[in-house]
Each structure stands twice: as structure tokens, then as C-alpha cells.
Amino acid sequence: MTRKEDSSFGFAMGILAGILGGITAGILFAPKSGEESRKELKETFDELKEKYSPEIVQAKEQAMNAIKGSKEKVEEAYKKFNDYLKARQLAKAKNNETNVDEM
């Protein structure tokens, strides 16, 4: 994922979180009974889910791609580090072998 895509994804998630947080706070602090508030909150979330479903799916895909990219980078770094350790062990073994042969 490019830096621009990361920035756009973060911005979109921030907007979505802000909208959801504002709606939730507005409903929870409204002077209604708990049952009415819960019903209204559920209806609002259902409406948002239906209205923004494509965007939610896209955001999820972007998040999964970012996770996949990060996982690949970590695996690549681990492989490089492991190869480095193996090379050092091999060099040390060769050095010890050379030292024994010189005796």
C-alpha cells in the first residue's frame, strides 16, 4: 500500500469513526429511555451499514491488504536476519576449522 493510500485509508477510517462516535454519543445522551435509545441506536447502525456497505467492504479490504503487506515485510526481514545468522555461524565454523588446521 502506498503512502497516499495509507493516508486516504486513515482519513476515511477517521471520518467513519467520528460519524459513528457522534451518532452514538447523541443517542446515548438524549433524554429517552434506555429501550428507546437502544432501538434508535440499532436502527441507525443498520441504516449506516446498509448505506455505507460498499465503503465498509473497501475499508476492510484496504485494512487486510495493509496487514498482508506488513506480514510480508516482517517475514522478509525475519528471513534476512535468519540468513545473516546462518552465514555468521558458517563463517565462524570455517574460521575455527582453519585455526585447527593451522595447528
Short mmCIF file of N, CA, C and O in Angstrom, two decimals:
data_model
loop_
_atom_site.label_atom_id
_atom_site.label_comp_id
_atom_site.label_asym_id
_atom_site.label_seq_id
_atom_site.Cartn_x
_atom_site.Cartn_y
_atom_site.Cartn_z
N MET A 1 0.85 -1.16 0.00
CA MET A 1 0.00 0.00 0.00
C MET A 1 0.90 1.23 0.00
O MET A 1 1.84 1.32 0.78
N THR A 2 0.59 2.19 -0.86
CA THR A 2 1.42 3.39 -0.94
C THR A 2 1.09 4.33 0.19
O THR A 2 0.08 4.20 0.88
N ARG A 3 1.98 5.29 0.35
CA ARG A 3 1.79 6.28 1.42
C ARG A 3 0.48 7.04 1.22
O ARG A 3 -0.24 7.32 2.17
N LYS A 4 0.15 7.35 -0.05
CA LYS A 4 -1.09 8.08 -0.34
C LYS A 4 -2.30 7.23 0.03
O LYS A 4 -3.26 7.72 0.61
N GLU A 5 -2.25 5.93 -0.30
CA GLU A 5 -3.36 5.03 0.04
C GLU A 5 -3.48 4.89 1.55
O GLU A 5 -4.59 4.86 2.08
N ASP A 6 -2.35 4.81 2.26
CA ASP A 6 -2.38 4.73 3.73
C ASP A 6 -3.04 5.97 4.30
O ASP A 6 -3.86 5.88 5.21
N SER A 7 -2.69 7.12 3.75
CA SER A 7 -3.23 8.38 4.23
C SER A 7 -4.74 8.46 3.97
O SER A 7 -5.51 8.85 4.84
N SER A 8 -5.15 8.07 2.77
CA SER A 8 -6.57 8.09 2.41
C SER A 8 -7.36 7.12 3.27
O SER A 8 -8.46 7.44 3.73
N PHE A 9 -6.80 5.94 3.48
CA PHE A 9 -7.47 4.93 4.31
C PHE A 9 -7.62 5.45 5.73
O PHE A 9 -8.70 5.35 6.32
N GLY A 10 -6.56 6.01 6.27
CA GLY A 10 -6.61 6.53 7.64
C GLY A 10 -7.63 7.65 7.77
O GLY A 10 -8.38 7.72 8.75
N PHE A 11 -7.67 8.53 6.77
CA PHE A 11 -8.62 9.63 6.79
C PHE A 11 -10.05 9.10 6.74
O PHE A 11 -10.91 9.52 7.52
N ALA A 12 -10.30 8.12 5.85
CA ALA A 12 -11.65 7.55 5.73
C ALA A 12 -12.07 6.86 7.01
O ALA A 12 -13.21 7.01 7.46
N MET A 13 -11.14 6.14 7.62
CA MET A 13 -11.47 5.46 8.88
C MET A 13 -11.73 6.48 9.99
O MET A 13 -12.60 6.28 10.83
N GLY A 14 -10.99 7.57 9.99
CA GLY A 14 -11.20 8.63 10.99
C GLY A 14 -12.57 9.27 10.83
O GLY A 14 -13.27 9.52 11.82
N ILE A 15 -12.94 9.54 9.59
CA ILE A 15 -14.27 10.12 9.33
C ILE A 15 -15.36 9.16 9.78
O ILE A 15 -16.31 9.56 10.47
N LEU A 16 -15.20 7.89 9.42
CA LEU A 16 -16.20 6.89 9.80
C LEU A 16 -16.30 6.76 11.32
O LEU A 16 -17.40 6.74 11.88
N ALA A 17 -15.16 6.72 11.99
CA ALA A 17 -15.17 6.63 13.46
C ALA A 17 -15.82 7.86 14.08
O ALA A 17 -16.57 7.76 15.05
N GLY A 18 -15.53 9.04 13.52
CA GLY A 18 -16.13 10.27 14.03
C GLY A 18 -17.64 10.29 13.88
O GLY A 18 -18.37 10.69 14.79
N ILE A 19 -18.09 9.85 12.72
CA ILE A 19 -19.55 9.80 12.48
C ILE A 19 -20.22 8.84 13.45
O ILE A 19 -21.21 9.19 14.10
N LEU A 20 -19.65 7.65 13.55
CA LEU A 20 -20.25 6.65 14.44
C LEU A 20 -20.20 7.11 15.90
O LEU A 20 -21.16 6.93 16.65
N GLY A 21 -19.08 7.70 16.30
CA GLY A 21 -18.95 8.18 17.68
C GLY A 21 -19.95 9.29 17.98
O GLY A 21 -20.58 9.32 19.05
N GLY A 22 -20.11 10.22 17.03
CA GLY A 22 -21.06 11.32 17.21
C GLY A 22 -22.50 10.83 17.31
O GLY A 22 -23.27 11.27 18.16
N ILE A 23 -22.85 9.91 16.45
CA ILE A 23 -24.21 9.36 16.47
C ILE A 23 -24.45 8.61 17.78
O ILE A 23 -25.49 8.80 18.43
N THR A 24 -23.48 7.81 18.17
CA THR A 24 -23.62 7.04 19.41
C THR A 24 -23.77 7.97 20.61
O THR A 24 -24.66 7.78 21.45
N ALA A 25 -22.91 8.97 20.69
CA ALA A 25 -22.97 9.91 21.82
C ALA A 25 -24.30 10.65 21.82
O ALA A 25 -24.93 10.82 22.87
N GLY A 26 -24.75 11.08 20.64
CA GLY A 26 -26.02 11.80 20.55
C GLY A 26 -27.20 10.96 21.01
O GLY A 26 -28.08 11.44 21.73
N ILE A 27 -27.19 9.71 20.64
CA ILE A 27 -28.29 8.83 21.03
C ILE A 27 -28.22 8.49 22.52
O ILE A 27 -29.23 8.51 23.23
N LEU A 28 -27.01 8.21 22.99
CA LEU A 28 -26.88 7.81 24.40
C LEU A 28 -27.17 8.94 25.38
O LEU A 28 -27.65 8.70 26.49
N PHE A 29 -26.88 10.17 24.97
CA PHE A 29 -27.11 11.30 25.88
C PHE A 29 -28.45 11.98 25.66
O PHE A 29 -28.76 12.96 26.32
N ALA A 30 -29.24 11.47 24.74
CA ALA A 30 -30.56 12.04 24.50
C ALA A 30 -31.49 11.66 25.66
O ALA A 30 -31.35 10.59 26.25
N PRO A 31 -32.41 12.54 26.00
CA PRO A 31 -33.31 12.25 27.13
C PRO A 31 -34.43 11.27 26.75
O PRO A 31 -35.60 11.62 26.65
N LYS A 32 -34.05 10.03 26.53
CA LYS A 32 -35.00 8.98 26.20
C LYS A 32 -34.75 7.80 27.12
O LYS A 32 -33.70 7.71 27.75
N SER A 33 -35.70 6.88 27.12
CA SER A 33 -35.50 5.68 27.94
C SER A 33 -34.41 4.82 27.30
O SER A 33 -34.09 4.96 26.12
N GLY A 34 -33.83 3.92 28.10
CA GLY A 34 -32.79 3.03 27.60
C GLY A 34 -33.26 2.18 26.44
O GLY A 34 -32.54 1.99 25.47
N GLU A 35 -34.48 1.69 26.53
CA GLU A 35 -35.02 0.84 25.47
C GLU A 35 -35.15 1.62 24.17
O GLU A 35 -34.77 1.13 23.10
N GLU A 36 -35.68 2.85 24.26
CA GLU A 36 -35.81 3.69 23.07
C GLU A 36 -34.45 4.01 22.48
O GLU A 36 -34.25 3.96 21.26
N SER A 37 -33.49 4.32 23.33
CA SER A 37 -32.13 4.66 22.87
C SER A 37 -31.48 3.48 22.17
O SER A 37 -30.87 3.62 21.11
N ARG A 38 -31.61 2.30 22.77
CA ARG A 38 -31.02 1.10 22.16
C ARG A 38 -31.67 0.81 20.80
O ARG A 38 -30.99 0.47 19.83
N LYS A 39 -32.98 0.95 20.73
CA LYS A 39 -33.69 0.70 19.48
C LYS A 39 -33.24 1.70 18.41
O LYS A 39 -32.95 1.32 17.27
N GLU A 40 -33.17 2.97 18.79
CA GLU A 40 -32.75 4.00 17.85
C GLU A 40 -31.29 3.78 17.41
O GLU A 40 -30.96 3.94 16.24
N LEU A 41 -30.45 3.40 18.34
CA LEU A 41 -29.04 3.14 18.03
C LEU A 41 -28.93 1.98 17.04
O LEU A 41 -28.20 2.06 16.06
N LYS A 42 -29.67 0.91 17.28
CA LYS A 42 -29.64 -0.25 16.38
C LYS A 42 -30.14 0.15 15.00
O LYS A 42 -29.54 -0.22 13.98
N GLU A 43 -31.22 0.89 14.93
CA GLU A 43 -31.76 1.32 13.64
C GLU A 43 -30.75 2.19 12.89
O GLU A 43 -30.57 2.04 11.68
N THR A 44 -30.11 3.09 13.61
CA THR A 44 -29.12 3.98 12.99
C THR A 44 -27.94 3.19 12.44
O THR A 44 -27.50 3.41 11.31
N PHE A 45 -27.43 2.25 13.22
CA PHE A 45 -26.31 1.43 12.76
C PHE A 45 -26.72 0.58 11.56
O PHE A 45 -25.94 0.40 10.62
N ASP A 46 -27.94 0.04 11.59
CA ASP A 46 -28.42 -0.75 10.45
C ASP A 46 -28.52 0.11 9.20
O ASP A 46 -28.13 -0.33 8.10
N GLU A 47 -29.02 1.34 9.35
CA GLU A 47 -29.10 2.26 8.21
C GLU A 47 -27.71 2.59 7.67
O GLU A 47 -27.49 2.59 6.46
N LEU A 48 -26.79 2.89 8.57
CA LEU A 48 -25.42 3.21 8.15
C LEU A 48 -24.77 2.02 7.46
O LEU A 48 -24.07 2.18 6.46
N LYS A 49 -24.98 0.85 8.02
CA LYS A 49 -24.41 -0.36 7.43
C LYS A 49 -24.92 -0.55 6.02
O LYS A 49 -24.17 -0.85 5.09
N GLU A 50 -26.22 -0.36 5.85
CA GLU A 50 -26.82 -0.52 4.52
C GLU A 50 -26.34 0.57 3.57
O GLU A 50 -25.98 0.29 2.42
N LYS A 51 -26.28 1.80 4.05
CA LYS A 51 -25.91 2.93 3.21
C LYS A 51 -24.43 2.89 2.82
O LYS A 51 -24.08 3.20 1.69
N TYR A 52 -23.56 2.53 3.77
CA TYR A 52 -22.12 2.60 3.53
C TYR A 52 -21.48 1.23 3.36
O TYR A 52 -20.26 1.10 3.47
N SER A 53 -22.27 0.22 3.06
CA SER A 53 -21.73 -1.13 2.94
C SER A 53 -20.57 -1.23 1.95
O SER A 53 -19.55 -1.84 2.27
N PRO A 54 -20.66 -0.65 0.75
CA PRO A 54 -19.52 -0.74 -0.17
C PRO A 54 -18.26 -0.10 0.40
O PRO A 54 -17.16 -0.63 0.25
N GLU A 55 -18.41 1.03 1.08
CA GLU A 55 -17.27 1.70 1.67
C GLU A 55 -16.66 0.87 2.81
O GLU A 55 -15.45 0.82 2.97
N ILE A 56 -17.52 0.23 3.58
CA ILE A 56 -17.05 -0.61 4.68
C ILE A 56 -16.28 -1.80 4.12
O ILE A 56 -15.21 -2.16 4.62
N VAL A 57 -16.81 -2.40 3.07
CA VAL A 57 -16.13 -3.53 2.44
C VAL A 57 -14.77 -3.07 1.90
O VAL A 57 -13.76 -3.75 2.07
N GLN A 58 -14.74 -1.91 1.25
CA GLN A 58 -13.49 -1.39 0.71
C GLN A 58 -12.50 -1.10 1.83
O GLN A 58 -11.31 -1.42 1.71
N ALA A 59 -12.96 -0.50 2.92
CA ALA A 59 -12.08 -0.21 4.05
C ALA A 59 -11.52 -1.50 4.64
O ALA A 59 -10.35 -1.58 5.00
N LYS A 60 -12.36 -2.52 4.72
CA LYS A 60 -11.91 -3.82 5.24
C LYS A 60 -10.85 -4.41 4.32
O LYS A 60 -9.84 -4.93 4.79
N GLU A 61 -11.09 -4.33 3.00
CA GLU A 61 -10.11 -4.85 2.04
C GLU A 61 -8.78 -4.11 2.17
O GLU A 61 -7.71 -4.72 2.13
N GLN A 62 -8.84 -2.79 2.31
CA GLN A 62 -7.63 -2.00 2.45
C GLN A 62 -6.89 -2.38 3.74
O GLN A 62 -5.66 -2.49 3.74
N ALA A 63 -7.63 -2.59 4.80
CA ALA A 63 -7.01 -2.98 6.06
C ALA A 63 -6.35 -4.35 5.93
O ALA A 63 -5.22 -4.55 6.39
N MET A 64 -7.03 -5.28 5.28
CA MET A 64 -6.46 -6.61 5.10
C MET A 64 -5.22 -6.57 4.21
O MET A 64 -4.24 -7.27 4.47
N ASN A 65 -5.24 -5.73 3.17
CA ASN A 65 -4.07 -5.58 2.32
C ASN A 65 -2.90 -4.98 3.09
O ASN A 65 -1.75 -5.38 2.90
N ALA A 66 -3.20 -4.01 3.95
CA ALA A 66 -2.13 -3.41 4.77
C ALA A 66 -1.54 -4.44 5.72
O ALA A 66 -0.32 -4.52 5.89
N ILE A 67 -2.40 -5.25 6.31
CA ILE A 67 -1.92 -6.31 7.21
C ILE A 67 -1.09 -7.32 6.45
O ILE A 67 -0.02 -7.73 6.90
N LYS A 68 -1.56 -7.70 5.26
CA LYS A 68 -0.82 -8.67 4.44
C LYS A 68 0.55 -8.10 4.06
O LYS A 68 1.56 -8.80 4.14
N GLY A 69 0.58 -6.82 3.67
CA GLY A 69 1.85 -6.19 3.31
C GLY A 69 2.80 -6.13 4.48
O GLY A 69 4.01 -6.41 4.35
N SER A 70 2.28 -5.81 5.64
CA SER A 70 3.11 -5.77 6.85
C SER A 70 3.63 -7.15 7.19
O SER A 70 4.80 -7.32 7.56
N LYS A 71 2.78 -8.15 7.06
CA LYS A 71 3.19 -9.52 7.35
C LYS A 71 4.31 -9.96 6.42
O LYS A 71 5.30 -10.56 6.85
N GLU A 72 4.18 -9.63 5.14
CA GLU A 72 5.21 -9.99 4.17
C GLU A 72 6.54 -9.30 4.50
O GLU A 72 7.60 -9.91 4.39
N LYS A 73 6.47 -8.04 4.91
CA LYS A 73 7.69 -7.31 5.27
C LYS A 73 8.36 -7.94 6.50
O LYS A 73 9.58 -8.06 6.55
N VAL A 74 7.56 -8.31 7.48
CA VAL A 74 8.12 -8.94 8.68
C VAL A 74 8.73 -10.28 8.33
O VAL A 74 9.84 -10.61 8.79
N GLU A 75 8.04 -11.06 7.50
CA GLU A 75 8.58 -12.36 7.10
C GLU A 75 9.89 -12.20 6.32
O GLU A 75 10.84 -12.96 6.52
N GLU A 76 9.95 -11.21 5.45
CA GLU A 76 11.17 -10.95 4.67
C GLU A 76 12.32 -10.54 5.59
O GLU A 76 13.45 -11.02 5.45
N ALA A 77 12.04 -9.67 6.55
CA ALA A 77 13.07 -9.23 7.49
C ALA A 77 13.54 -10.41 8.34
O ALA A 77 14.75 -10.56 8.61
N TYR A 78 12.63 -11.26 8.75
CA TYR A 78 12.99 -12.45 9.54
C TYR A 78 13.89 -13.37 8.73
O TYR A 78 14.89 -13.88 9.23
N LYS A 79 13.54 -13.57 7.46
CA LYS A 79 14.34 -14.44 6.59
C LYS A 79 15.75 -13.86 6.43
O LYS A 79 16.74 -14.59 6.52
N LYS A 80 15.84 -12.56 6.19
CA LYS A 80 17.15 -11.93 6.03
C LYS A 80 17.98 -12.08 7.31
O LYS A 80 19.17 -12.37 7.27
N PHE A 81 17.34 -11.86 8.44
CA PHE A 81 18.04 -11.97 9.72
C PHE A 81 18.50 -13.41 9.95
O PHE A 81 19.62 -13.66 10.39
N ASN A 82 17.63 -14.37 9.66
CA ASN A 82 17.96 -15.78 9.81
C ASN A 82 19.12 -16.16 8.89
O ASN A 82 20.04 -16.88 9.30
N ASP A 83 19.08 -15.68 7.64
CA ASP A 83 20.17 -15.95 6.70
C ASP A 83 21.48 -15.33 7.21
O ASP A 83 22.55 -15.94 7.10
N TYR A 84 21.39 -14.15 7.77
CA TYR A 84 22.57 -13.48 8.33
C TYR A 84 23.17 -14.31 9.46
O TYR A 84 24.38 -14.52 9.53
N LEU A 85 22.32 -14.81 10.35
CA LEU A 85 22.80 -15.63 11.47
C LEU A 85 23.45 -16.92 10.97
O LEU A 85 24.51 -17.31 11.46
N LYS A 86 22.83 -17.55 9.98
CA LYS A 86 23.40 -18.77 9.43
C LYS A 86 24.75 -18.49 8.78
O LYS A 86 25.70 -19.27 8.94
N ALA A 87 24.87 -17.38 8.06
CA ALA A 87 26.14 -17.02 7.41
C ALA A 87 27.22 -16.77 8.46
O ALA A 87 28.38 -17.19 8.29
N ARG A 88 26.86 -16.12 9.54
CA ARG A 88 27.83 -15.87 10.62
C ARG A 88 28.28 -17.18 11.26
O ARG A 88 29.46 -17.37 11.56
N GLN A 89 27.31 -18.08 11.50
CA GLN A 89 27.67 -19.37 12.09
C GLN A 89 28.58 -20.16 11.15
O GLN A 89 29.56 -20.77 11.60
N LEU A 90 28.29 -20.12 9.87
CA LEU A 90 29.12 -20.82 8.89
C LEU A 90 30.53 -20.21 8.84
O LEU A 90 31.53 -20.93 8.83
N ALA A 91 30.61 -18.89 8.84
CA ALA A 91 31.91 -18.22 8.83
C ALA A 91 32.70 -18.55 10.09
O ALA A 91 33.91 -18.79 10.03
N LYS A 92 32.02 -18.57 11.21
CA LYS A 92 32.69 -18.91 12.48
C LYS A 92 33.20 -20.34 12.44
O LYS A 92 34.32 -20.64 12.86
N ALA A 93 32.38 -21.26 11.92
CA ALA A 93 32.78 -22.66 11.83
C ALA A 93 33.99 -22.80 10.90
O ALA A 93 34.94 -23.54 11.20
N LYS A 94 33.98 -22.10 9.78
CA LYS A 94 35.12 -22.14 8.84
C LYS A 94 36.37 -21.57 9.49
O LYS A 94 37.47 -22.10 9.32
N ASN A 95 36.19 -20.49 10.22
CA ASN A 95 37.32 -19.87 10.91
C ASN A 95 37.90 -20.83 11.94
O ASN A 95 39.12 -20.98 12.05
N ASN A 96 37.04 -21.48 12.70
CA ASN A 96 37.52 -22.48 13.69
C ASN A 96 38.21 -23.65 13.01
O ASN A 96 39.23 -24.13 13.48
N GLU A 97 37.68 -24.07 11.88
CA GLU A 97 38.28 -25.17 11.12
C GLU A 97 39.66 -24.79 10.60
O GLU A 97 40.60 -25.56 10.67
N THR A 98 39.77 -23.56 10.13
CA THR A 98 41.06 -23.07 9.63
C THR A 98 42.07 -22.99 10.76
O THR A 98 43.23 -23.38 10.61
N ASN A 99 41.62 -22.53 11.92
CA ASN A 99 42.51 -22.41 13.07
C ASN A 99 43.00 -23.78 13.53
O ASN A 99 44.14 -23.94 13.92
N VAL A 100 42.15 -24.79 13.48
CA VAL A 100 42.52 -26.15 13.88
C VAL A 100 43.50 -26.72 12.87
O VAL A 100 44.48 -27.38 13.25
N ASP A 101 43.29 -26.48 11.60
CA ASP A 101 44.19 -26.98 10.56
C ASP A 101 45.58 -26.35 10.65
O ASP A 101 46.58 -27.00 10.33
N GLU A 102 45.67 -25.14 11.10
CA GLU A 102 46.95 -24.45 11.19
C GLU A 102 47.77 -24.93 12.36
O GLU A 102 48.97 -24.72 12.41
N MET A 103 47.17 -25.57 13.30
CA MET A 103 47.91 -26.06 14.46
C MET A 103 48.77 -27.20 14.15
O MET A 103 49.14 -27.94 13.57
#
